[in-house]
mmCIF file of C-alpha atoms in Angstrom:
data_model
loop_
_atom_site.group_PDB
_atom_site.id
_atom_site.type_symbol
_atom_site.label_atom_id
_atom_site.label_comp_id
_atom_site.label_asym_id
_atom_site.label_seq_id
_atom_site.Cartn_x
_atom_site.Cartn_y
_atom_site.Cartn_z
ATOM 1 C CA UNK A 17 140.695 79.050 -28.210
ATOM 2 C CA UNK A 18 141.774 78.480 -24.693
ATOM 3 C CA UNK A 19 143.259 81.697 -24.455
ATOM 4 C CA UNK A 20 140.523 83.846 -26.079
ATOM 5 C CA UNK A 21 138.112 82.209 -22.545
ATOM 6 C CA UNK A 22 140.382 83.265 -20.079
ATOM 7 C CA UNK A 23 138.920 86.504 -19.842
ATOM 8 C CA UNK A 24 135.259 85.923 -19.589
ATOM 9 C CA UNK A 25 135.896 83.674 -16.558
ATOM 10 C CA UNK A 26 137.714 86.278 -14.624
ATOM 11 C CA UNK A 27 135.134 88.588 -14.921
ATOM 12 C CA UNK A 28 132.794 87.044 -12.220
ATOM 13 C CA UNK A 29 135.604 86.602 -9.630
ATOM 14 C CA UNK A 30 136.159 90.383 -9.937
ATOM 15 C CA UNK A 31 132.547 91.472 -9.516
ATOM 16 C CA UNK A 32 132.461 89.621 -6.717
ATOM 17 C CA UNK A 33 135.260 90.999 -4.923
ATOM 18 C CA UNK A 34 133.974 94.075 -5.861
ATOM 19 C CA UNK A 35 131.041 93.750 -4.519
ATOM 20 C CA UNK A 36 132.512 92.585 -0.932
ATOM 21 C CA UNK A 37 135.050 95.634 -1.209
ATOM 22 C CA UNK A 38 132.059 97.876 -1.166
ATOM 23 C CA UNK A 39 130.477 95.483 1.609
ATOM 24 C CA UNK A 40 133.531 96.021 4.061
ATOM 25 C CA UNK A 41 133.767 99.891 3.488
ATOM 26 C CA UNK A 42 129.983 99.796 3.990
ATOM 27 C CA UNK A 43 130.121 97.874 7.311
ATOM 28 C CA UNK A 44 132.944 100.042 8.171
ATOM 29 C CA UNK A 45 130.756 103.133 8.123
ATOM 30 C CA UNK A 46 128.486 101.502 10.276
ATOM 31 C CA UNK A 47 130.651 100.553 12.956
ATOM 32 C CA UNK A 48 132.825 104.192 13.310
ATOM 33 C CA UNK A 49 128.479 105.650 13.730
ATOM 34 C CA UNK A 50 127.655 103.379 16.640
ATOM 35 C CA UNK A 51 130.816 103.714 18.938
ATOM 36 C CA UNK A 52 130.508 106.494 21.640
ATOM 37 C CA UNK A 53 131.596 110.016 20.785
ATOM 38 C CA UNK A 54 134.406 110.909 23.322
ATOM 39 C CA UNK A 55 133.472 112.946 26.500
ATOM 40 C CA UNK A 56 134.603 116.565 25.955
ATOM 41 C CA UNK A 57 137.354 117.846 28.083
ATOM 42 C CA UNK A 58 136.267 120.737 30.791
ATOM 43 C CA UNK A 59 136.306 123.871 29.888
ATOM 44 C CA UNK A 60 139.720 125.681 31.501
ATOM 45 C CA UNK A 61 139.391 126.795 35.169
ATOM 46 C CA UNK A 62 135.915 124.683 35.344
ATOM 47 C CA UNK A 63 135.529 122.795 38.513
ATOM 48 C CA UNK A 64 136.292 119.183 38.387
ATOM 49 C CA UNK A 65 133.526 117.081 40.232
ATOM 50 C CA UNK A 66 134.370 115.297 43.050
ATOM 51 C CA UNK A 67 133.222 111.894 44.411
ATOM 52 C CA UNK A 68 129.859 112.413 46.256
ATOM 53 C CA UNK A 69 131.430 111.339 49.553
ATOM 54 C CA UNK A 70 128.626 108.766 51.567
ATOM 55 C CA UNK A 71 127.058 110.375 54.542
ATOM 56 C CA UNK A 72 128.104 109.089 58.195
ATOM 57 C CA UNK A 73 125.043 109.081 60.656
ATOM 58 C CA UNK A 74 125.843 110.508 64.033
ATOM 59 C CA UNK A 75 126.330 108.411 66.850
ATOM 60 C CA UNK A 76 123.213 108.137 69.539
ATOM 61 C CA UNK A 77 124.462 110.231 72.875
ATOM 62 C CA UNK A 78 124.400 107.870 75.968
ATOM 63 C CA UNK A 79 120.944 108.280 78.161
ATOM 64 C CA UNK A 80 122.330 109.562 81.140
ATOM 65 C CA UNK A 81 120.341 108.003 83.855
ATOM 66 C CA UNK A 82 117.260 109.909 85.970
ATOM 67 C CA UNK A 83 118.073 110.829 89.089
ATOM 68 C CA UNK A 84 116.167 109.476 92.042
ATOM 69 C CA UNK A 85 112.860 111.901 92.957
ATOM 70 C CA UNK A 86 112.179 112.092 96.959
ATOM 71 C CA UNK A 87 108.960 110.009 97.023
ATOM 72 C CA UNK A 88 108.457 110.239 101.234
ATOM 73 C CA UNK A 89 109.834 111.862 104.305
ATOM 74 C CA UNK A 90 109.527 108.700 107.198
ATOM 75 C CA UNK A 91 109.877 109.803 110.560
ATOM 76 C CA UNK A 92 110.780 107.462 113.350
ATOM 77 C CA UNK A 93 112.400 107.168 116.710
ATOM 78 C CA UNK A 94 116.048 107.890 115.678
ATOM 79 C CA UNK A 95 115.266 110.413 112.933
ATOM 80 C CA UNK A 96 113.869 110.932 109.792
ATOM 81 C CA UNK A 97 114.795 109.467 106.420
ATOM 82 C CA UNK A 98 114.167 110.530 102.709
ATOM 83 C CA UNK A 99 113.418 108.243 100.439
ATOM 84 C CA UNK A 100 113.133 107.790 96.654
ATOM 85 C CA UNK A 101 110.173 106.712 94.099
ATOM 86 C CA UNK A 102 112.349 103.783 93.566
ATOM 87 C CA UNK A 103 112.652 103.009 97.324
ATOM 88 C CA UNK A 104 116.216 104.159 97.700
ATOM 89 C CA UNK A 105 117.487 106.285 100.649
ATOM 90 C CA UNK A 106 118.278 109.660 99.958
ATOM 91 C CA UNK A 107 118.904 110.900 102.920
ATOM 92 C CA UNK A 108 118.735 110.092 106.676
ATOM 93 C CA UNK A 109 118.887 112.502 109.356
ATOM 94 C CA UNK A 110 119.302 112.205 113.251
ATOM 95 C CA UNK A 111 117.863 113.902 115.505
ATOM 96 C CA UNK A 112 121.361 115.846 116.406
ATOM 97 C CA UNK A 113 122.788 115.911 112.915
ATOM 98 C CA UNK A 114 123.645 118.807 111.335
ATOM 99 C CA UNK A 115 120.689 121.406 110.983
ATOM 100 C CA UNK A 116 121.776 123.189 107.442
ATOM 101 C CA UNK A 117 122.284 119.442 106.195
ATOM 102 C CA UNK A 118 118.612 118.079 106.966
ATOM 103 C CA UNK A 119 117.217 121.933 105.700
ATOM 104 C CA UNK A 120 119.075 121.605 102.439
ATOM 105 C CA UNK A 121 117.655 117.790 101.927
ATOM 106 C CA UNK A 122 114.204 118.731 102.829
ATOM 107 C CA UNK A 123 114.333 121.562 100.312
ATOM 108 C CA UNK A 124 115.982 119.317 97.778
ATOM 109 C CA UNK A 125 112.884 117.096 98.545
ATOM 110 C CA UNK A 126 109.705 119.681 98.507
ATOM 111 C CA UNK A 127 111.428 121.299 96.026
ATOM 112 C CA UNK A 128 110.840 124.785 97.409
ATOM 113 C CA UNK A 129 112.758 126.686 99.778
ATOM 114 C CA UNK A 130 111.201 127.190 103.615
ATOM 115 C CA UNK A 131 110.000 130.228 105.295
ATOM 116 C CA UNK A 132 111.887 130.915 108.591
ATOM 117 C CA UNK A 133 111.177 132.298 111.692
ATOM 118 C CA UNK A 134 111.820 131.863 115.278
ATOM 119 C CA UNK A 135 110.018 129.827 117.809
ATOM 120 C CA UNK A 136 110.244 131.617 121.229
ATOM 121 C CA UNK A 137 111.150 129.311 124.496
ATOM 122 C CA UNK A 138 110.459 129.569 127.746
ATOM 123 C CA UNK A 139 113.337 131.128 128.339
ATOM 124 C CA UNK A 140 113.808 128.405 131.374
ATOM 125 C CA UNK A 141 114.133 125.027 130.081
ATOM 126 C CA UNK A 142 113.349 125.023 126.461
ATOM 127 C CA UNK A 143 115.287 127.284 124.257
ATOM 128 C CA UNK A 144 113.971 129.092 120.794
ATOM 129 C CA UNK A 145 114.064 127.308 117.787
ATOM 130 C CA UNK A 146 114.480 128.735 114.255
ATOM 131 C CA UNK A 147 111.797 126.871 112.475
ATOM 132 C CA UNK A 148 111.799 126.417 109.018
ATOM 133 C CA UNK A 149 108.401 125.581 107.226
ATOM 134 C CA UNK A 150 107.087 124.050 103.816
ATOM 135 C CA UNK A 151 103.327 123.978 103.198
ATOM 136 C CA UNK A 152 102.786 121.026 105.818
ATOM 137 C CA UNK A 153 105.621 120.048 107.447
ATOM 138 C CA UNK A 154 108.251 122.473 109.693
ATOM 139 C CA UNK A 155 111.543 121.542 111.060
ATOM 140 C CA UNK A 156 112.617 122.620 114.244
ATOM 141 C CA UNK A 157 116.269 123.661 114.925
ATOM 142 C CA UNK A 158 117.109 124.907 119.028
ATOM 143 C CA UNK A 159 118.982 128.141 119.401
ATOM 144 C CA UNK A 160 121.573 127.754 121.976
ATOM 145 C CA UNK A 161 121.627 130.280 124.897
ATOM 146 C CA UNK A 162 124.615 132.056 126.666
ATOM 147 C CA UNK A 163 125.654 130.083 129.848
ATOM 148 C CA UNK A 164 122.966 127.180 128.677
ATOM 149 C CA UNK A 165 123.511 123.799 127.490
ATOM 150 C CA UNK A 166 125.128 123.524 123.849
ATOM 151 C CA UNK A 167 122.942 121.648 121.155
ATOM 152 C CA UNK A 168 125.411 118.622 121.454
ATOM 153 C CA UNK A 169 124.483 118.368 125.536
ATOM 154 C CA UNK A 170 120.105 119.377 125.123
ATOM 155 C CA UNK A 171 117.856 116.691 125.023
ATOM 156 C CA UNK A 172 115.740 118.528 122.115
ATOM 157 C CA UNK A 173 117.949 119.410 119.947
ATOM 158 C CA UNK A 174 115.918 119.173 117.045
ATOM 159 C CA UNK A 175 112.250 117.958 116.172
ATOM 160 C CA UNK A 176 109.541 118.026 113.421
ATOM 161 C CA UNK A 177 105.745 118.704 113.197
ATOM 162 C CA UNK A 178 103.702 117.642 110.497
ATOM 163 C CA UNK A 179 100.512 119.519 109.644
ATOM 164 C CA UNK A 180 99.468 117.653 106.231
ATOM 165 C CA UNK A 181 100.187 114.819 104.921
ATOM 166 C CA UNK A 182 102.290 115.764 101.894
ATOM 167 C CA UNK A 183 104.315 118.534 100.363
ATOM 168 C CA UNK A 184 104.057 119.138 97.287
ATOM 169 C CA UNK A 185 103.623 115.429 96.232
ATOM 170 C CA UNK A 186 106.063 113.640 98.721
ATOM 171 C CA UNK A 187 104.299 112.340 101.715
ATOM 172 C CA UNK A 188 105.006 112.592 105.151
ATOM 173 C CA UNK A 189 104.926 108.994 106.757
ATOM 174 C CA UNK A 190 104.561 108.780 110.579
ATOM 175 C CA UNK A 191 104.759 105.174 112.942
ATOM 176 C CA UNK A 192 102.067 103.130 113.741
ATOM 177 C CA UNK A 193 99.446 104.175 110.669
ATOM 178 C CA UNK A 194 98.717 107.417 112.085
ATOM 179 C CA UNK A 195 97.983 110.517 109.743
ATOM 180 C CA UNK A 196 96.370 113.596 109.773
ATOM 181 C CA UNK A 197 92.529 113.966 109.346
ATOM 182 C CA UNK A 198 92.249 110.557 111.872
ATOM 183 C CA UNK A 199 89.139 110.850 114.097
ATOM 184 C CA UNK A 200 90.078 110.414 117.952
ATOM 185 C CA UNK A 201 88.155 107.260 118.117
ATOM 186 C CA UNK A 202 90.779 106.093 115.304
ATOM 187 C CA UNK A 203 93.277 106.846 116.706
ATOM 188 C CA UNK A 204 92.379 105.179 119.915
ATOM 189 C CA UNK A 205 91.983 102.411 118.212
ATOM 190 C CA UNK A 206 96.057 102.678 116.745
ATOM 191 C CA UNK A 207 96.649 101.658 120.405
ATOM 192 C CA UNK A 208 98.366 104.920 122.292
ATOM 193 C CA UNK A 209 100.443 105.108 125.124
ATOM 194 C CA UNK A 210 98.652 107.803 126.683
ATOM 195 C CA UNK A 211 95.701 109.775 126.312
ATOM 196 C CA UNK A 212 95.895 113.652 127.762
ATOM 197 C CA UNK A 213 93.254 116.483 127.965
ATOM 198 C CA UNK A 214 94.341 119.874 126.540
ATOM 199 C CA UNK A 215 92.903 122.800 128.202
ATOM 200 C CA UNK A 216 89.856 123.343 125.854
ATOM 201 C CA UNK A 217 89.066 119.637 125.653
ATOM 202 C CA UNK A 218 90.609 118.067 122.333
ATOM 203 C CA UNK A 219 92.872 115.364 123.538
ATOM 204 C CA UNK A 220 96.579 114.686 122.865
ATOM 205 C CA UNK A 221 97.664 111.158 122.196
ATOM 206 C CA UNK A 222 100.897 109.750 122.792
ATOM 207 C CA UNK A 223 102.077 106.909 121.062
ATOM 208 C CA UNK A 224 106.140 104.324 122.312
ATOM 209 C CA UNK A 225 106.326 106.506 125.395
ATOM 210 C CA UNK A 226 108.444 103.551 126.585
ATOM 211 C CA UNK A 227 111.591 105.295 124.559
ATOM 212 C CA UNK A 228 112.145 107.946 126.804
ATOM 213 C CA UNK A 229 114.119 106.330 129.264
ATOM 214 C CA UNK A 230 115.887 108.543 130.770
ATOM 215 C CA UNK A 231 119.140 108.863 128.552
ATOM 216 C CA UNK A 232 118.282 112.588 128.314
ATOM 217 C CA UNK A 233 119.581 113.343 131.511
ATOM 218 C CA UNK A 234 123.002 111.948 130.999
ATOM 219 C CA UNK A 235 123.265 114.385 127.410
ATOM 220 C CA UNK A 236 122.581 111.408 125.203
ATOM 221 C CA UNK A 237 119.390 111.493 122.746
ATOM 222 C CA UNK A 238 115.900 109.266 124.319
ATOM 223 C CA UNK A 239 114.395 107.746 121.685
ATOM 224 C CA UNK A 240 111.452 110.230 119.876
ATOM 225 C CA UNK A 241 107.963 109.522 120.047
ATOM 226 C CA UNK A 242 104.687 110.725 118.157
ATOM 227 C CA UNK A 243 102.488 113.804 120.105
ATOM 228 C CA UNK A 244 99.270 113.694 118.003
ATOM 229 C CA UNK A 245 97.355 116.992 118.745
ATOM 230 C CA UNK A 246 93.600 116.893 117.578
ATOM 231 C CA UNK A 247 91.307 120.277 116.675
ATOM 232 C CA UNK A 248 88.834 121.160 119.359
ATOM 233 C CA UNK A 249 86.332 121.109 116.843
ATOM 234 C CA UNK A 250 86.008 117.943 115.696
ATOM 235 C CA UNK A 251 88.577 116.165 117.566
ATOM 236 C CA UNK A 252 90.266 115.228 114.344
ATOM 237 C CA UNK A 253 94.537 114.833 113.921
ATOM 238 C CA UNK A 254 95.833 118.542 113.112
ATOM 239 C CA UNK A 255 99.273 117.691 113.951
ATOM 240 C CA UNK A 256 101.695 115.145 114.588
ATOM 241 C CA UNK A 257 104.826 116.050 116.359
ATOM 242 C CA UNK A 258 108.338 114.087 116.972
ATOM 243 C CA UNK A 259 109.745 114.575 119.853
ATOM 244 C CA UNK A 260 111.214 113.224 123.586
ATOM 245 C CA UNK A 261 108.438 112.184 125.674
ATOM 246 C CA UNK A 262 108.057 113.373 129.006
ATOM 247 C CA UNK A 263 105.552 113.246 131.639
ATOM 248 C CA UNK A 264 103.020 116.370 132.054
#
């Protein structure tokens, strides 16, 4: 009898591992369907892609610094010095430097180039001058003569005359707060040196007449002073000239 029920009680255990047999292959399936198909190989020849390399910004260029813009021309007794919107010196000139020097500043300056001509002498004591000229403001250069006195030995050898009171944006600054347009009653009242009548009846002020003293006459420089030459008309300032003073 114990024999004969063998049988019947091994039938369960093998339907159950049957039936986790088919679970496993089942399972199995599943698993080889999710997992990632493998990436195909490139075609032959095809390019192979290459790292996107990052991009490099270029460097900023150094600002390279503004040069200095001539702001004023100041005349005074020694000379006449250029200076820039920022208050430097750009230039100083005396009054026997080198002509092409001041010319090529005061160009640099007005930013145009001068018209030039000669200024006729007496042919006596005062020599001709080329002149070179900007819209309101000429420059004065003596010519030396045969058998006369060199530039290094003449009293005069240079000297300026303003006629406005700026060029092209850079003013023209004279001594003791005069300008052009003044009234003669204002510029008595600037305290000059000496007061002359012209021949048609506009007077000429004079202004540190005290500088000429006499250092001319040994070939060194006196000291320059402002001429300030009025219009006949009105008796307003027309010019203002720098230059030796002497008595007329």
């Amino acid at each position: 009898m114990a024999e004969s029920r063998r049988p019947r009680n091994l039938i369960p255990l093998l339907t159950l591992a049957g039936a986790l047999a088919i679970a496993a292959v089942v399972a199995i399936v599943l698993l080889m369907n999710r997992m990632p198909a493998p990436a195909a190989a490139p075609a032959p020849g095809s390019p192979t892609p290459e790292a996107s390399t990052p991009s490099v910004a270029p460097s900023p260029r150094p600002t390279e610094a503004e040069e200095p813009t001539a702001s004023d021309v100041a005349l005074g007794e020694d000379g006449f010095t250029i200076v820039a919107d920022d208050g430097a010196e750009l230039f100083a000139y005396g009054w026997r430097d080198d002509a092409a020097g001041a010319v090529s500043a005061l160009t640099d300056a007005f930013g145009s180039e001068p018209s030039e001509s000669v200024y006729e002498g007496d042919g006596t004591h005062f020599p001709d001058y080329t002149s070179y000229t900007w819209d309101g403001f000429t420059y004065f250069d003596m010519i030396p003569t045969e058998g006369g006195k060199s530039r290094d030995e003449y009293s005069i050898p240079s000297y300026v005359t303003m006629t406005g009171q700026a060029v092209d944006g850079v003013t023209v600054t004279p001594e003791f707060d005069l300008a052009i347009g003044l009234t003669a009653d204002e510029v008595r009242a600037l305290g000059p040196d000496k007061e002359l009548a012209m021949p048609d009846g506009e007077p000429r002020f004079f202004f540190a007449i005290d500088r000429a003293d006499g250092a001319g006459e040994n070939g060194e420089l006196d000291g320059y002073s402002p001429w300030v030459d009025t219009d006949p008309a009105d008796e307003t300032v027309v010019s203002i000239s720098y230059r030796p003073y002497y008595d007329f």
